[in-house]
Coordinates of N, CA and C and ligand atoms in Angstrom, one line a residue:
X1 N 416.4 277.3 243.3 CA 416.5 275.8 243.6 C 415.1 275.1 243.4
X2 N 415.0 273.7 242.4 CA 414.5 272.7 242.5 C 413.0 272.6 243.6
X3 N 412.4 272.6 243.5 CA 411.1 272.0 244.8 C 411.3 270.8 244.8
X4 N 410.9 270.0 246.2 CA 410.9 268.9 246.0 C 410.1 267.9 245.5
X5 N 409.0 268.7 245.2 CA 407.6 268.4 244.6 C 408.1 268.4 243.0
X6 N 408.7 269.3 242.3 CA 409.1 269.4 240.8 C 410.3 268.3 240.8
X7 N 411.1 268.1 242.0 CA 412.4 267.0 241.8 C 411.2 265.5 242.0
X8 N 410.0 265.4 242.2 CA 409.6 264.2 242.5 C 408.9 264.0 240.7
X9 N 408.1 265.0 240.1 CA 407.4 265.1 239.3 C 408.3 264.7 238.4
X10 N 409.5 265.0 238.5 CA 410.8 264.8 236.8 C 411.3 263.3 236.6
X11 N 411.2 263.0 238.4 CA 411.4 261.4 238.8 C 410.6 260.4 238.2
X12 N 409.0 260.7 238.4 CA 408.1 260.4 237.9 C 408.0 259.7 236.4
X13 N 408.1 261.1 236.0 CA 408.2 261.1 234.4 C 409.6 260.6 234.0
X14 N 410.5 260.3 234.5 CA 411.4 259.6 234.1 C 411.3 257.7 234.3
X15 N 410.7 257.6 235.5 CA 410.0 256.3 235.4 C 409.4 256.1 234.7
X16 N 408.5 256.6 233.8 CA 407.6 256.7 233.0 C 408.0 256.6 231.3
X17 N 409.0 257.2 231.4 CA 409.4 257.0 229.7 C 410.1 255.7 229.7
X18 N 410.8 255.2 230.9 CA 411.6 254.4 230.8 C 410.7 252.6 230.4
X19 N 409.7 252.7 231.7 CA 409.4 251.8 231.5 C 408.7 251.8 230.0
X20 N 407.4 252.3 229.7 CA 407.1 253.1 228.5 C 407.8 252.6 226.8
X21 N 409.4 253.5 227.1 CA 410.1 252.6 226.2 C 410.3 251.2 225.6
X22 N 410.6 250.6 227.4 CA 410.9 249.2 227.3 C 409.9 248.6 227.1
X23 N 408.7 248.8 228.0 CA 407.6 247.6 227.5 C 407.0 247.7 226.9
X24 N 406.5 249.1 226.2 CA 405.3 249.2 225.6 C 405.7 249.7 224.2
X25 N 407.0 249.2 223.8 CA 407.5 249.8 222.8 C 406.7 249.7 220.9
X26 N 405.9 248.3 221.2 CA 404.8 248.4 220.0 C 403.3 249.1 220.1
X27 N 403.5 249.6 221.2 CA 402.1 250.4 221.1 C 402.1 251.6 220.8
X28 N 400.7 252.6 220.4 CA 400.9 253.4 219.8 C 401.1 254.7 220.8
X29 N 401.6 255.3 220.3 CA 402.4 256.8 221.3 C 402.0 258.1 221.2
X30 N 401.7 259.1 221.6 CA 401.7 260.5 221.7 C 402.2 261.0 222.6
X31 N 403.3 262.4 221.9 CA 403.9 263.3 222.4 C 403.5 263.4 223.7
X32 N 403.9 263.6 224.4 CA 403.6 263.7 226.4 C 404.1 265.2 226.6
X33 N 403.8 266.1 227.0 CA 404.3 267.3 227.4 C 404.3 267.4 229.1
X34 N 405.9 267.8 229.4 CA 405.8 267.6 231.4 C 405.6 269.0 231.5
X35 N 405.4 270.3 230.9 CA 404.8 271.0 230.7 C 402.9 271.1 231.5
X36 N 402.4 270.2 231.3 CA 401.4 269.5 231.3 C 401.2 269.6 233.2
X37 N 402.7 269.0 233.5 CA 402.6 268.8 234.9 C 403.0 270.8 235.9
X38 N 403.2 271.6 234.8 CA 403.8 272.5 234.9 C 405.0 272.7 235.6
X39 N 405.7 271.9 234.7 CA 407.1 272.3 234.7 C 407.5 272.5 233.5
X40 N 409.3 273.0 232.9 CA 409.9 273.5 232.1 C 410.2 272.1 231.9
X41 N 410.3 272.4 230.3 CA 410.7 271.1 229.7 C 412.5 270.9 229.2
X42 N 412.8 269.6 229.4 CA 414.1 269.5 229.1 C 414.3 269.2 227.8
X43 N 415.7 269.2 227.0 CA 415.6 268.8 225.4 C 415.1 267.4 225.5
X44 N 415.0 266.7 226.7 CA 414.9 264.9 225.8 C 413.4 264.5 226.3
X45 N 412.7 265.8 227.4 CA 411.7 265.8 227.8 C 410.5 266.3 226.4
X46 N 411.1 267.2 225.7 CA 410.6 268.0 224.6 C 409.6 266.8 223.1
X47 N 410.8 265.3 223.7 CA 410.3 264.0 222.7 C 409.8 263.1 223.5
X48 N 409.5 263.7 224.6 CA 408.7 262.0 225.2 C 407.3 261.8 224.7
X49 N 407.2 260.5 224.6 CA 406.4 259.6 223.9 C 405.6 258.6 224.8
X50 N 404.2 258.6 225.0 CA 404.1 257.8 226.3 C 403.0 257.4 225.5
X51 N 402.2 256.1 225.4 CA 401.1 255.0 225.7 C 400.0 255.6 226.4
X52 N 398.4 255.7 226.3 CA 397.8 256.2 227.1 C 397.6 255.4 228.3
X53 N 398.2 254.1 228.5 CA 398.0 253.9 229.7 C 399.8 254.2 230.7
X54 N 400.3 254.4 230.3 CA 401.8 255.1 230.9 C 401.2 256.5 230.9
X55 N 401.0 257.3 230.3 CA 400.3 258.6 230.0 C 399.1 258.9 231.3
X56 N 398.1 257.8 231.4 CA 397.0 258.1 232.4 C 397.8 257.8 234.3
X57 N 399.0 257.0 234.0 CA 399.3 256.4 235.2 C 400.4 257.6 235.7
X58 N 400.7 258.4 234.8 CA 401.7 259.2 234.9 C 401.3 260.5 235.6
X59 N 399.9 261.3 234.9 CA 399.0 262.0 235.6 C 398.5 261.5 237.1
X60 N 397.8 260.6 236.7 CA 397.8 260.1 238.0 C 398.4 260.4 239.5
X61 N 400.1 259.7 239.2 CA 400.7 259.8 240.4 C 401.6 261.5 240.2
X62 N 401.9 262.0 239.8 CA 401.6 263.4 239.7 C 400.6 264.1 240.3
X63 N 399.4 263.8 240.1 CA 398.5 264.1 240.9 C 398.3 263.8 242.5
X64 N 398.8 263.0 242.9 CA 398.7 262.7 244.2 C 399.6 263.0 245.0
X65 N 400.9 263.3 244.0 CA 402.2 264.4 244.5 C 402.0 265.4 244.6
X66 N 401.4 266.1 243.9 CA 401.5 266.9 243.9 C 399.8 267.6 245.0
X67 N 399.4 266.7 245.2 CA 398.3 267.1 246.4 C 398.7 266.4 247.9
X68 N 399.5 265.6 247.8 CA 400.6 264.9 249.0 C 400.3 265.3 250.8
X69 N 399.4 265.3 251.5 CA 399.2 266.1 253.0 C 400.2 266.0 253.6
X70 N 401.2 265.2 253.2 CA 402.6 264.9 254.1 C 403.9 265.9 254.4
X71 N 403.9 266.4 254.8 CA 405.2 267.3 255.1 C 406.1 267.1 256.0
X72 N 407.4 266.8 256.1 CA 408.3 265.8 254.8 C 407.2 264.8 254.8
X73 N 407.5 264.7 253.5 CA 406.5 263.3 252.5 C 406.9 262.0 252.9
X74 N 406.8 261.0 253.7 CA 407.7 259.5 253.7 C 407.7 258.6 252.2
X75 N 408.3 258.2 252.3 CA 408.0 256.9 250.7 C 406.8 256.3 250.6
X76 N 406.4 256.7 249.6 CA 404.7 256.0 250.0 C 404.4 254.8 250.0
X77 N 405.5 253.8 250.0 CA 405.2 252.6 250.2 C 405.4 252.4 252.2
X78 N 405.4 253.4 252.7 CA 405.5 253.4 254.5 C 404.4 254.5 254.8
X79 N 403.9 254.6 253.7 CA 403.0 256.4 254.4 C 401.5 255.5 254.7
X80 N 401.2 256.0 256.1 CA 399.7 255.5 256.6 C 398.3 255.5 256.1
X81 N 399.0 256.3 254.9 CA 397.3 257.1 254.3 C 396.8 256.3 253.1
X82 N 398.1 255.8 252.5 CA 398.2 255.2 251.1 C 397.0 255.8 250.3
X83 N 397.4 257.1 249.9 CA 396.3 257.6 248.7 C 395.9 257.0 247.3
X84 N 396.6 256.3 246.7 CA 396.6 255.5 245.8 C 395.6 254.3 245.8
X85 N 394.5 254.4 244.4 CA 394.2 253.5 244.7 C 394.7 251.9 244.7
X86 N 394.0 250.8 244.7 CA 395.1 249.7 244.7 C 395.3 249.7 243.4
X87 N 394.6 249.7 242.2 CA 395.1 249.2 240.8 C 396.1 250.3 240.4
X88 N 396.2 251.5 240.7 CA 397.2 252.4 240.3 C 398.9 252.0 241.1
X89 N 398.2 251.5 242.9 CA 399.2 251.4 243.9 C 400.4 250.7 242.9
X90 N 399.2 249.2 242.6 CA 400.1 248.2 241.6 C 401.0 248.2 240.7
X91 N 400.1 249.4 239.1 CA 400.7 250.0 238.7 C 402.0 250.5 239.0
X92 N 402.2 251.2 239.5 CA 403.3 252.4 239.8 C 404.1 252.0 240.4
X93 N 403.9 250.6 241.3 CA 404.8 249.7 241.5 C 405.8 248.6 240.8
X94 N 404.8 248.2 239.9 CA 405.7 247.5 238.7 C 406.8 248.5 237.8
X95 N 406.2 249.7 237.8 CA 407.0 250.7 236.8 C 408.3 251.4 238.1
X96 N 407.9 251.7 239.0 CA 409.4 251.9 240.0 C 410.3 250.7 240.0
X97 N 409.6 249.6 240.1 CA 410.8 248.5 240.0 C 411.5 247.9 238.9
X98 N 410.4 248.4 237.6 CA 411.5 247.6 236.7 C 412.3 249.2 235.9
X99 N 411.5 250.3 236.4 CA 412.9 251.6 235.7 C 413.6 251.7 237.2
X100 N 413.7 251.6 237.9 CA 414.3 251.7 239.2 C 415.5 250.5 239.0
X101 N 415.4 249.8 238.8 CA 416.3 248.5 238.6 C 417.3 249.2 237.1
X102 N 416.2 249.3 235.8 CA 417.4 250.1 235.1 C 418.2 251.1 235.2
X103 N 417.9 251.9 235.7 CA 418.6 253.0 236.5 C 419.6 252.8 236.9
X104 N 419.3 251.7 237.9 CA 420.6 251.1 238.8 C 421.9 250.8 237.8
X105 N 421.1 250.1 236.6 CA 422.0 249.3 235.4 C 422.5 250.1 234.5
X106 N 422.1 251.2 234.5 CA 422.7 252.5 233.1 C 423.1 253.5 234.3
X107 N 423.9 253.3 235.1 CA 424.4 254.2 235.6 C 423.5 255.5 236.5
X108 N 422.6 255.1 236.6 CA 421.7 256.5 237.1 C 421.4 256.9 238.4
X109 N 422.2 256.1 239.3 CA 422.0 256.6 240.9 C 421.8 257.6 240.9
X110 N 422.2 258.9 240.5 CA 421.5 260.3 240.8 C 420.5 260.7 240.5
X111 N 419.6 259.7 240.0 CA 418.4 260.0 239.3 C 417.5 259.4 240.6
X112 N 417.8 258.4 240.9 CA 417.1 257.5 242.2 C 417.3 257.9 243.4
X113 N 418.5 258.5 243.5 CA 419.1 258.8 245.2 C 417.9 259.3 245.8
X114 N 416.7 259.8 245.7 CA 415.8 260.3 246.6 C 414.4 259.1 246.3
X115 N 415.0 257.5 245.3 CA 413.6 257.2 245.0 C 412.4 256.6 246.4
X116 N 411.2 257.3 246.2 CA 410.4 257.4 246.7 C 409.3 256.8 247.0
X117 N 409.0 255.2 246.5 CA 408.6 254.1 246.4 C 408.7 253.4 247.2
Ligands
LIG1 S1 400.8 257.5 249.4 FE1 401.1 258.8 251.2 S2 403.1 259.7 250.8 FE2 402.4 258.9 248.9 S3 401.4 260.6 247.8 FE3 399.8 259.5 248.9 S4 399.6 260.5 250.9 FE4 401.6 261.2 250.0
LIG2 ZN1 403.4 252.7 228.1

């Protein structure tokens, strides 16, 4: 079974290609490996393509999942500690809400049902 730490990390990275795709679609891109985050990679995970600034924001909050003091974790937009700094908090905010809203629109509730923002 899944950790919930690797089901948050795939979450992640799925916010991340999505927005990624949509808004950054004329910038220039390199291969992303979620490998990277050490995990196994999926076939559509195998082509993602991220922007170094989707790329750096991606690591990032990965990083702070994955070091998290919270056990259960609350949504980090309620957690007391708010580890994030504010320019990333921002970041990561704009990108949950506008792939979080697609999601909603391409059928993806099962991809969100645990979203964590
Ligand atoms: S903001 Fe809070 S809940 Fe979110 S990763 Fe940081 S410490 Fe954990
Ligand atoms: Zn990008």
């Amino acid at each position: 079974m899944k950790s919930k730490v690797d089901r948050d990390l795939r979450l992640l990275t799925n916010f991340a290609r999505i927005y990624c795709d949509n808004k950054h679609a004329s910038l220039d891109k390199t291969i992303w490996r979620s490998s990277h985050l050490g995990l196994s990679e999926n076939s559509r995970e195998k082509s993602l393509r991220l922007c170094q600034e989707c790329r750096d924001l991606l690591e990032y909050a990965a990083t702070k999942r994955k070091q998290c003091p919270l056990d259960p974790k609350p949504m980090c937009k309620k957690c007391r500690i708010h580890c994030y700094s504010s320019d990333y908090r921002s970041k990561i905010r704009n990108v949950m809400r506008f792939s979080g809203t697609y999601m909603i629109k391409h059928g993806r509730l099962d991809l969100i049902i645990h979203y964590f923002f």
